[in-house]
N, CA, C and O atoms as a MOPAC input file, in Angstrom:
PM7 MOZYME 1SCF
protein

 N     82.50600 1   -52.40800 1     2.27700 1
 C     81.32200 1   -52.59000 1     1.45800 1
 C     80.96600 1   -51.05100 1     1.12400 1
 O     79.84700 1   -50.85800 1     0.64900 1
 N     81.70400 1   -50.07800 1     1.30100 1
 C     81.48300 1   -48.69800 1     0.80500 1
 C     80.51500 1   -47.87600 1     1.67900 1
 O     80.48000 1   -46.66100 1     1.48600 1
 N     79.76800 1   -48.39700 1     2.57300 1
 C     78.98600 1   -47.59500 1     3.42500 1
 C     79.78000 1   -46.96900 1     4.52800 1
 O     80.71600 1   -47.50400 1     5.12100 1
 N     79.25300 1   -45.66300 1     4.74800 1
 C     80.10100 1   -45.03700 1     5.77700 1
 C     79.13600 1   -44.65900 1     6.80900 1
 O     77.93600 1   -44.48400 1     6.59500 1
 N     79.82100 1   -44.52300 1     8.13300 1
 C     79.03800 1   -44.19500 1     9.35400 1
 C     78.65400 1   -42.84200 1     9.25800 1
 O     79.42300 1   -42.01000 1     8.77500 1
 N     77.30200 1   -42.48800 1     9.76000 1
 C     77.06900 1   -41.09100 1     9.78400 1
 C     77.37500 1   -40.70900 1    11.20000 1
 O     77.30800 1   -41.46800 1    12.16600 1
 N     77.74800 1   -39.33000 1    11.21300 1
 C     77.82300 1   -38.71700 1    12.51300 1
 C     76.48200 1   -38.20900 1    13.07000 1
 O     75.49900 1   -38.03200 1    12.35100 1
 N     76.50200 1   -37.97800 1    14.43100 1
 C     75.24300 1   -37.56100 1    14.98800 1
 C     74.67500 1   -36.39400 1    14.30100 1
 O     73.47800 1   -36.27900 1    14.03400 1
 N     75.68900 1   -35.43700 1    13.99700 1
 C     75.28100 1   -34.16300 1    13.41700 1
 C     74.59800 1   -34.38800 1    11.99300 1
 O     73.67000 1   -33.65700 1    11.64800 1
 N     75.02000 1   -35.30100 1    11.26100 1
 C     74.53000 1   -35.63300 1     9.83900 1
 C     73.10400 1   -36.38400 1    10.10400 1
 O     72.06800 1   -36.15200 1     9.48100 1
 N     73.25300 1   -37.26100 1    11.07800 1
 C     71.83300 1   -37.87800 1    11.41600 1
 C     70.81000 1   -36.67800 1    11.90700 1
 O     69.66800 1   -36.61000 1    11.45300 1
 N     71.21900 1   -35.92600 1    12.68100 1
 C     70.28100 1   -34.82400 1    13.34500 1
 C     69.87200 1   -33.95500 1    12.08200 1
 O     68.71500 1   -33.56300 1    11.92900 1
 N     70.89900 1   -33.67900 1    11.18500 1
 C     70.40400 1   -32.70600 1    10.03500 1
 C     69.37300 1   -33.49300 1     9.18300 1
 O     68.42500 1   -32.91000 1     8.65700 1
 N     69.57900 1   -34.86400 1     9.05500 1
 C     68.49000 1   -35.52200 1     8.14800 1
 C     67.18500 1   -35.56400 1     8.74200 1
 O     66.12400 1   -35.46100 1     8.12700 1
 N     67.35000 1   -35.74100 1    10.13500 1
 C     65.84300 1   -35.80000 1    10.91100 1
 C     65.27400 1   -34.43100 1    10.88300 1
 O     64.05400 1   -34.29400 1    10.79700 1
 N     66.04000 1   -33.44500 1    10.94600 1
 C     65.46200 1   -32.14600 1    10.99600 1
 C     64.89300 1   -31.75100 1     9.59900 1
 O     64.23200 1   -30.72000 1     9.47200 1
 N     65.14000 1   -32.53000 1     8.61900 1
 C     64.67700 1   -32.23400 1     7.23700 1
 C     63.15300 1   -32.93900 1     7.14200 1
 O     62.34700 1   -32.58800 1     6.28100 1
 N     62.88900 1   -33.89500 1     8.05600 1
 C     61.57100 1   -34.50600 1     7.94500 1
 C     60.41100 1   -33.63000 1     8.20300 1
 O     60.31700 1   -33.15200 1     9.33400 1
 N     59.56700 1   -33.36600 1     7.37100 1
 C     58.38100 1   -32.39300 1     7.55400 1
 C     57.56300 1   -32.66800 1     8.77900 1
 O     57.15500 1   -31.68300 1     9.39600 1
 N     57.25700 1   -33.89800 1     9.23400 1
 C     56.17500 1   -34.30700 1    10.29300 1
 C     56.83300 1   -34.32700 1    11.54600 1
 O     57.81200 1   -35.05800 1    11.69400 1
 N     56.36200 1   -33.52200 1    12.58500 1
 C     57.03700 1   -33.43200 1    13.88700 1
 C     57.01100 1   -34.77800 1    14.54300 1
 O     57.97500 1   -35.14900 1    15.21200 1
 N     55.92700 1   -35.53800 1    14.37700 1
 C     55.86100 1   -36.99300 1    15.10300 1
 C     57.04400 1   -37.95300 1    14.40500 1
 O     57.68100 1   -38.73500 1    15.11000 1
 N     57.22500 1   -37.86600 1    13.34600 1
 C     58.35400 1   -38.55600 1    12.67400 1
 C     59.68800 1   -38.13900 1    13.19100 1
 O     60.56100 1   -38.95800 1    13.47600 1
 N     59.83300 1   -36.82200 1    13.30900 1
 C     61.11900 1   -36.20000 1    13.76100 1
 C     61.36000 1   -36.64000 1    15.17000 1
 O     62.48400 1   -36.96700 1    15.55300 1
 N     60.35200 1   -36.64800 1    15.90600 1
 C     60.56100 1   -36.99700 1    17.40200 1
 C     60.87600 1   -38.42300 1    17.42100 1
 O     61.79700 1   -38.75600 1    18.16700 1
 N     60.25100 1   -39.38000 1    16.70100 1
 C     60.42600 1   -40.88500 1    16.84600 1
 C     61.90800 1   -41.01200 1    16.31500 1
 O     62.67200 1   -41.70000 1    16.99200 1
 N     62.36000 1   -40.44400 1    15.23000 1
 C     63.65500 1   -40.73600 1    14.80400 1
 C     64.71200 1   -40.14800 1    15.82000 1
 O     65.75600 1   -40.77500 1    16.00400 1
 N     64.47600 1   -38.98500 1    16.47000 1
 C     65.41900 1   -38.49000 1    17.31100 1
 C     65.46500 1   -39.32400 1    18.60100 1
 O     66.51300 1   -39.47700 1    19.23000 1
 N     64.27900 1   -39.86200 1    18.97300 1
 C     64.35500 1   -40.74600 1    20.24300 1
 C     65.16200 1   -42.09500 1    19.89400 1
 O     65.92600 1   -42.64200 1    20.68900 1
 N     64.92200 1   -42.49300 1    18.76500 1
 C     65.52400 1   -43.95900 1    18.43000 1
 C     67.17900 1   -43.79100 1    18.06800 1
 O     68.07500 1   -44.47400 1    18.56400 1
 N     67.33000 1   -42.80500 1    17.16700 1
 C     68.68800 1   -42.83700 1    16.54400 1
 C     69.52100 1   -41.79300 1    17.25500 1
 O     70.73100 1   -41.88400 1    17.04700 1
 N     69.11600 1   -40.82200 1    18.05100 1
 C     69.86600 1   -39.80200 1    18.67800 1
 C     70.06500 1   -40.17800 1    20.12100 1
 O     71.17700 1   -40.20500 1    20.64800 1
 N     68.78300 1   -40.50800 1    20.82400 1
 C     68.70800 1   -40.76500 1    22.16400 1
 C     69.05100 1   -42.30700 1    22.55000 1
 O     69.35800 1   -42.71300 1    23.67100 1
 N     68.92600 1   -43.06900 1    21.35700 1
 C     69.17400 1   -44.54800 1    21.57900 1
 C     68.14800 1   -45.30000 1    22.31000 1
 O     68.46000 1   -46.37500 1    22.82400 1
 N     66.97600 1   -44.84900 1    22.40600 1
 C     65.84000 1   -45.62200 1    23.13600 1
 C     65.39300 1   -46.85300 1    22.41200 1
 O     65.47500 1   -46.93800 1    21.18600 1
 N     64.90500 1   -47.83800 1    23.19600 1
 C     64.35300 1   -48.91700 1    22.62500 1
 C     62.98900 1   -48.50400 1    21.84900 1
 O     62.46600 1   -47.40300 1    22.01900 1
 N     62.46900 1   -49.48900 1    20.98400 1
 C     61.12800 1   -49.24000 1    20.34000 1
 C     60.00800 1   -49.15300 1    21.59200 1
 O     59.05800 1   -48.37200 1    21.55200 1
 N     60.21100 1   -49.88900 1    22.48400 1
 C     59.17200 1   -49.84500 1    23.67200 1
 C     59.32800 1   -48.59000 1    24.34700 1
 O     58.30400 1   -48.01300 1    24.71300 1
 N     60.50100 1   -48.05500 1    24.58000 1
 C     60.75100 1   -46.70200 1    25.29900 1
 C     60.11000 1   -45.58600 1    24.37200 1
 O     59.42300 1   -44.68500 1    24.85400 1
 N     60.36500 1   -45.69100 1    23.05700 1
 C     60.00600 1   -44.72600 1    22.13000 1
 C     58.53600 1   -44.67700 1    22.24400 1
 O     57.94100 1   -43.62900 1    22.49400 1
 N     57.86800 1   -45.97000 1    22.03400 1
 C     56.24700 1   -46.10300 1    22.09900 1
 C     55.75200 1   -45.44500 1    23.39400 1
 O     54.79600 1   -44.67200 1    23.33900 1
 N     56.36100 1   -45.71800 1    24.55400 1
 C     55.87300 1   -45.23200 1    25.75900 1
 C     55.97400 1   -43.64300 1    25.88200 1
 O     55.03600 1   -42.98800 1    26.33600 1
 N     57.13100 1   -43.08200 1    25.46400 1
 C     57.36100 1   -41.78100 1    25.37900 1
 C     56.34200 1   -40.94700 1    24.69200 1
 O     55.79700 1   -39.94400 1    25.15200 1
 N     56.14600 1   -41.52800 1    23.45600 1
 C     55.01300 1   -40.94400 1    22.49900 1
 C     53.57800 1   -41.22900 1    22.94600 1
 O     52.64100 1   -40.71400 1    22.33600 1
 N     53.40400 1   -41.93600 1    23.86500 1
 C     52.06300 1   -42.11500 1    24.41900 1
 C     51.19400 1   -43.35800 1    23.61600 1
 O     49.97000 1   -43.40600 1    23.49400 1
 N     52.05800 1   -44.20800 1    23.17700 1
 C     51.49400 1   -45.39100 1    22.40900 1
 C     51.47000 1   -46.67000 1    23.30900 1
 O     52.48100 1   -46.99200 1    23.93200 1
 N     50.41400 1   -47.33800 1    23.37100 1
 C     50.30700 1   -48.63800 1    24.36300 1
 C     50.98000 1   -49.66200 1    23.65000 1
 O     51.57600 1   -50.51600 1    24.30600 1
 N     50.98100 1   -49.72100 1    22.29200 1
 C     51.52000 1   -50.67800 1    21.46800 1
 C     52.67100 1   -50.28300 1    20.56100 1
 O     52.55300 1   -49.46600 1    19.64800 1
 N     53.82700 1   -50.93700 1    20.88200 1
 C     55.07400 1   -50.44100 1    20.07100 1
 C     54.73900 1   -50.54700 1    18.57800 1
 O     55.34400 1   -49.80000 1    17.80900 1
 N     53.80900 1   -51.42600 1    18.08800 1
 C     53.65900 1   -51.57000 1    16.70600 1
 C     53.21400 1   -50.21700 1    16.01200 1
 O     53.44900 1   -50.04800 1    14.81600 1
 N     52.65100 1   -49.37500 1    16.67600 1
 C     52.31400 1   -47.99700 1    16.09000 1
 C     53.61400 1   -47.35800 1    15.66000 1
 O     53.76800 1   -46.87100 1    14.54000 1
 N     54.53900 1   -47.38100 1    16.59700 1
 C     55.85800 1   -46.75700 1    16.14300 1
 C     56.61300 1   -47.46200 1    15.02700 1
 O     57.41600 1   -46.82500 1    14.34500 1
 N     56.38600 1   -48.75200 1    14.81600 1
 C     57.01200 1   -49.34500 1    13.56000 1
 C     56.23100 1   -48.66100 1    12.42700 1
 O     56.89200 1   -48.22100 1    11.48600 1
 N     55.05600 1   -48.54100 1    12.41800 1
 C     54.29500 1   -47.91800 1    11.33800 1
 C     54.65100 1   -46.56100 1    10.87200 1
 O     54.72200 1   -46.21200 1     9.69400 1
 N     54.92600 1   -45.63000 1    12.20300 1
 C     55.44200 1   -44.38900 1    11.91700 1
 C     56.77700 1   -44.31700 1    11.47800 1
 O     57.14900 1   -43.42700 1    10.71400 1
 N     57.73000 1   -45.43800 1    12.03000 1
 C     59.17800 1   -45.37800 1    11.42700 1
 C     59.00900 1   -45.55200 1    10.04700 1
 O     59.50500 1   -44.71600 1     9.29100 1
 N     58.43300 1   -46.43600 1     9.63400 1
 C     58.35200 1   -46.73600 1     8.12100 1
 C     57.93800 1   -45.53700 1     7.37600 1
 O     58.50200 1   -45.26100 1     6.31700 1
 N     57.01600 1   -44.81900 1     7.84100 1
 C     56.52400 1   -43.56500 1     7.17800 1
 C     57.60900 1   -42.39400 1     7.23800 1
 O     57.74400 1   -41.58800 1     6.31800 1
 N     58.36300 1   -42.37700 1     8.39900 1
 C     59.37000 1   -41.40600 1     8.52000 1
 C     60.65100 1   -41.85200 1     7.46900 1
 O     61.25000 1   -41.05100 1     6.75100 1
 N     60.88200 1   -43.08200 1     7.53800 1
 C     61.88500 1   -43.41800 1     6.50600 1
 C     61.51600 1   -43.17300 1     4.96000 1
 O     62.34900 1   -42.92800 1     4.08800 1
 N     60.22300 1   -43.27200 1     4.78000 1
 C     59.68700 1   -43.00400 1     3.46000 1
 C     59.87900 1   -41.40400 1     3.25300 1
 O     60.22100 1   -40.94600 1     2.16300 1
 N     59.63700 1   -40.61400 1     4.36100 1
 C     59.88000 1   -39.12300 1     4.08400 1
 C     61.28000 1   -38.68300 1     3.94600 1
 O     61.56100 1   -37.56900 1     3.50500 1
 N     62.28700 1   -39.66900 1     4.37200 1
 C     63.73300 1   -39.43200 1     3.95200 1
 C     64.11800 1   -39.99800 1     2.79700 1
 O     65.29300 1   -39.87100 1     2.45100 1
 N     63.26900 1   -40.67000 1     2.05600 1
 C     63.56400 1   -41.21200 1     0.83000 1
 C     64.31800 1   -42.55500 1     0.86600 1
 O     64.97600 1   -43.01100 1    -0.07000 1
 N     64.11700 1   -43.18500 1     2.18900 1
 C     64.87400 1   -44.43400 1     2.43200 1
 C     63.81700 1   -45.64000 1     2.48200 1
 O     62.69500 1   -45.51100 1     2.97300 1
 N     64.25800 1   -46.71400 1     1.97200 1
 C     63.25700 1   -47.77700 1     2.06300 1
 C     63.47400 1   -48.42000 1     3.33900 1
 O     64.56000 1   -48.34800 1     3.91400 1
 N     62.39400 1   -49.10100 1     3.84400 1
 C     62.33700 1   -49.81000 1     5.11200 1
 C     61.96700 1   -51.18600 1     4.99000 1
 O     61.88400 1   -51.89500 1     5.99300 1

């Protein structure tokens, strides 16, 4: 289908380009560390993982990606 898999370095570089520190943390926890959404929420101090879904959408928008 023409899509290529990104390396961890490429993903890390994209994450580093996100201006908001919370968004960077969320993306790193999910895509570099491989944590579940529930683990990301707990690590970031959210009782409800729905908040990380909202942050994730905002982070993807910051990267210019649709969610």
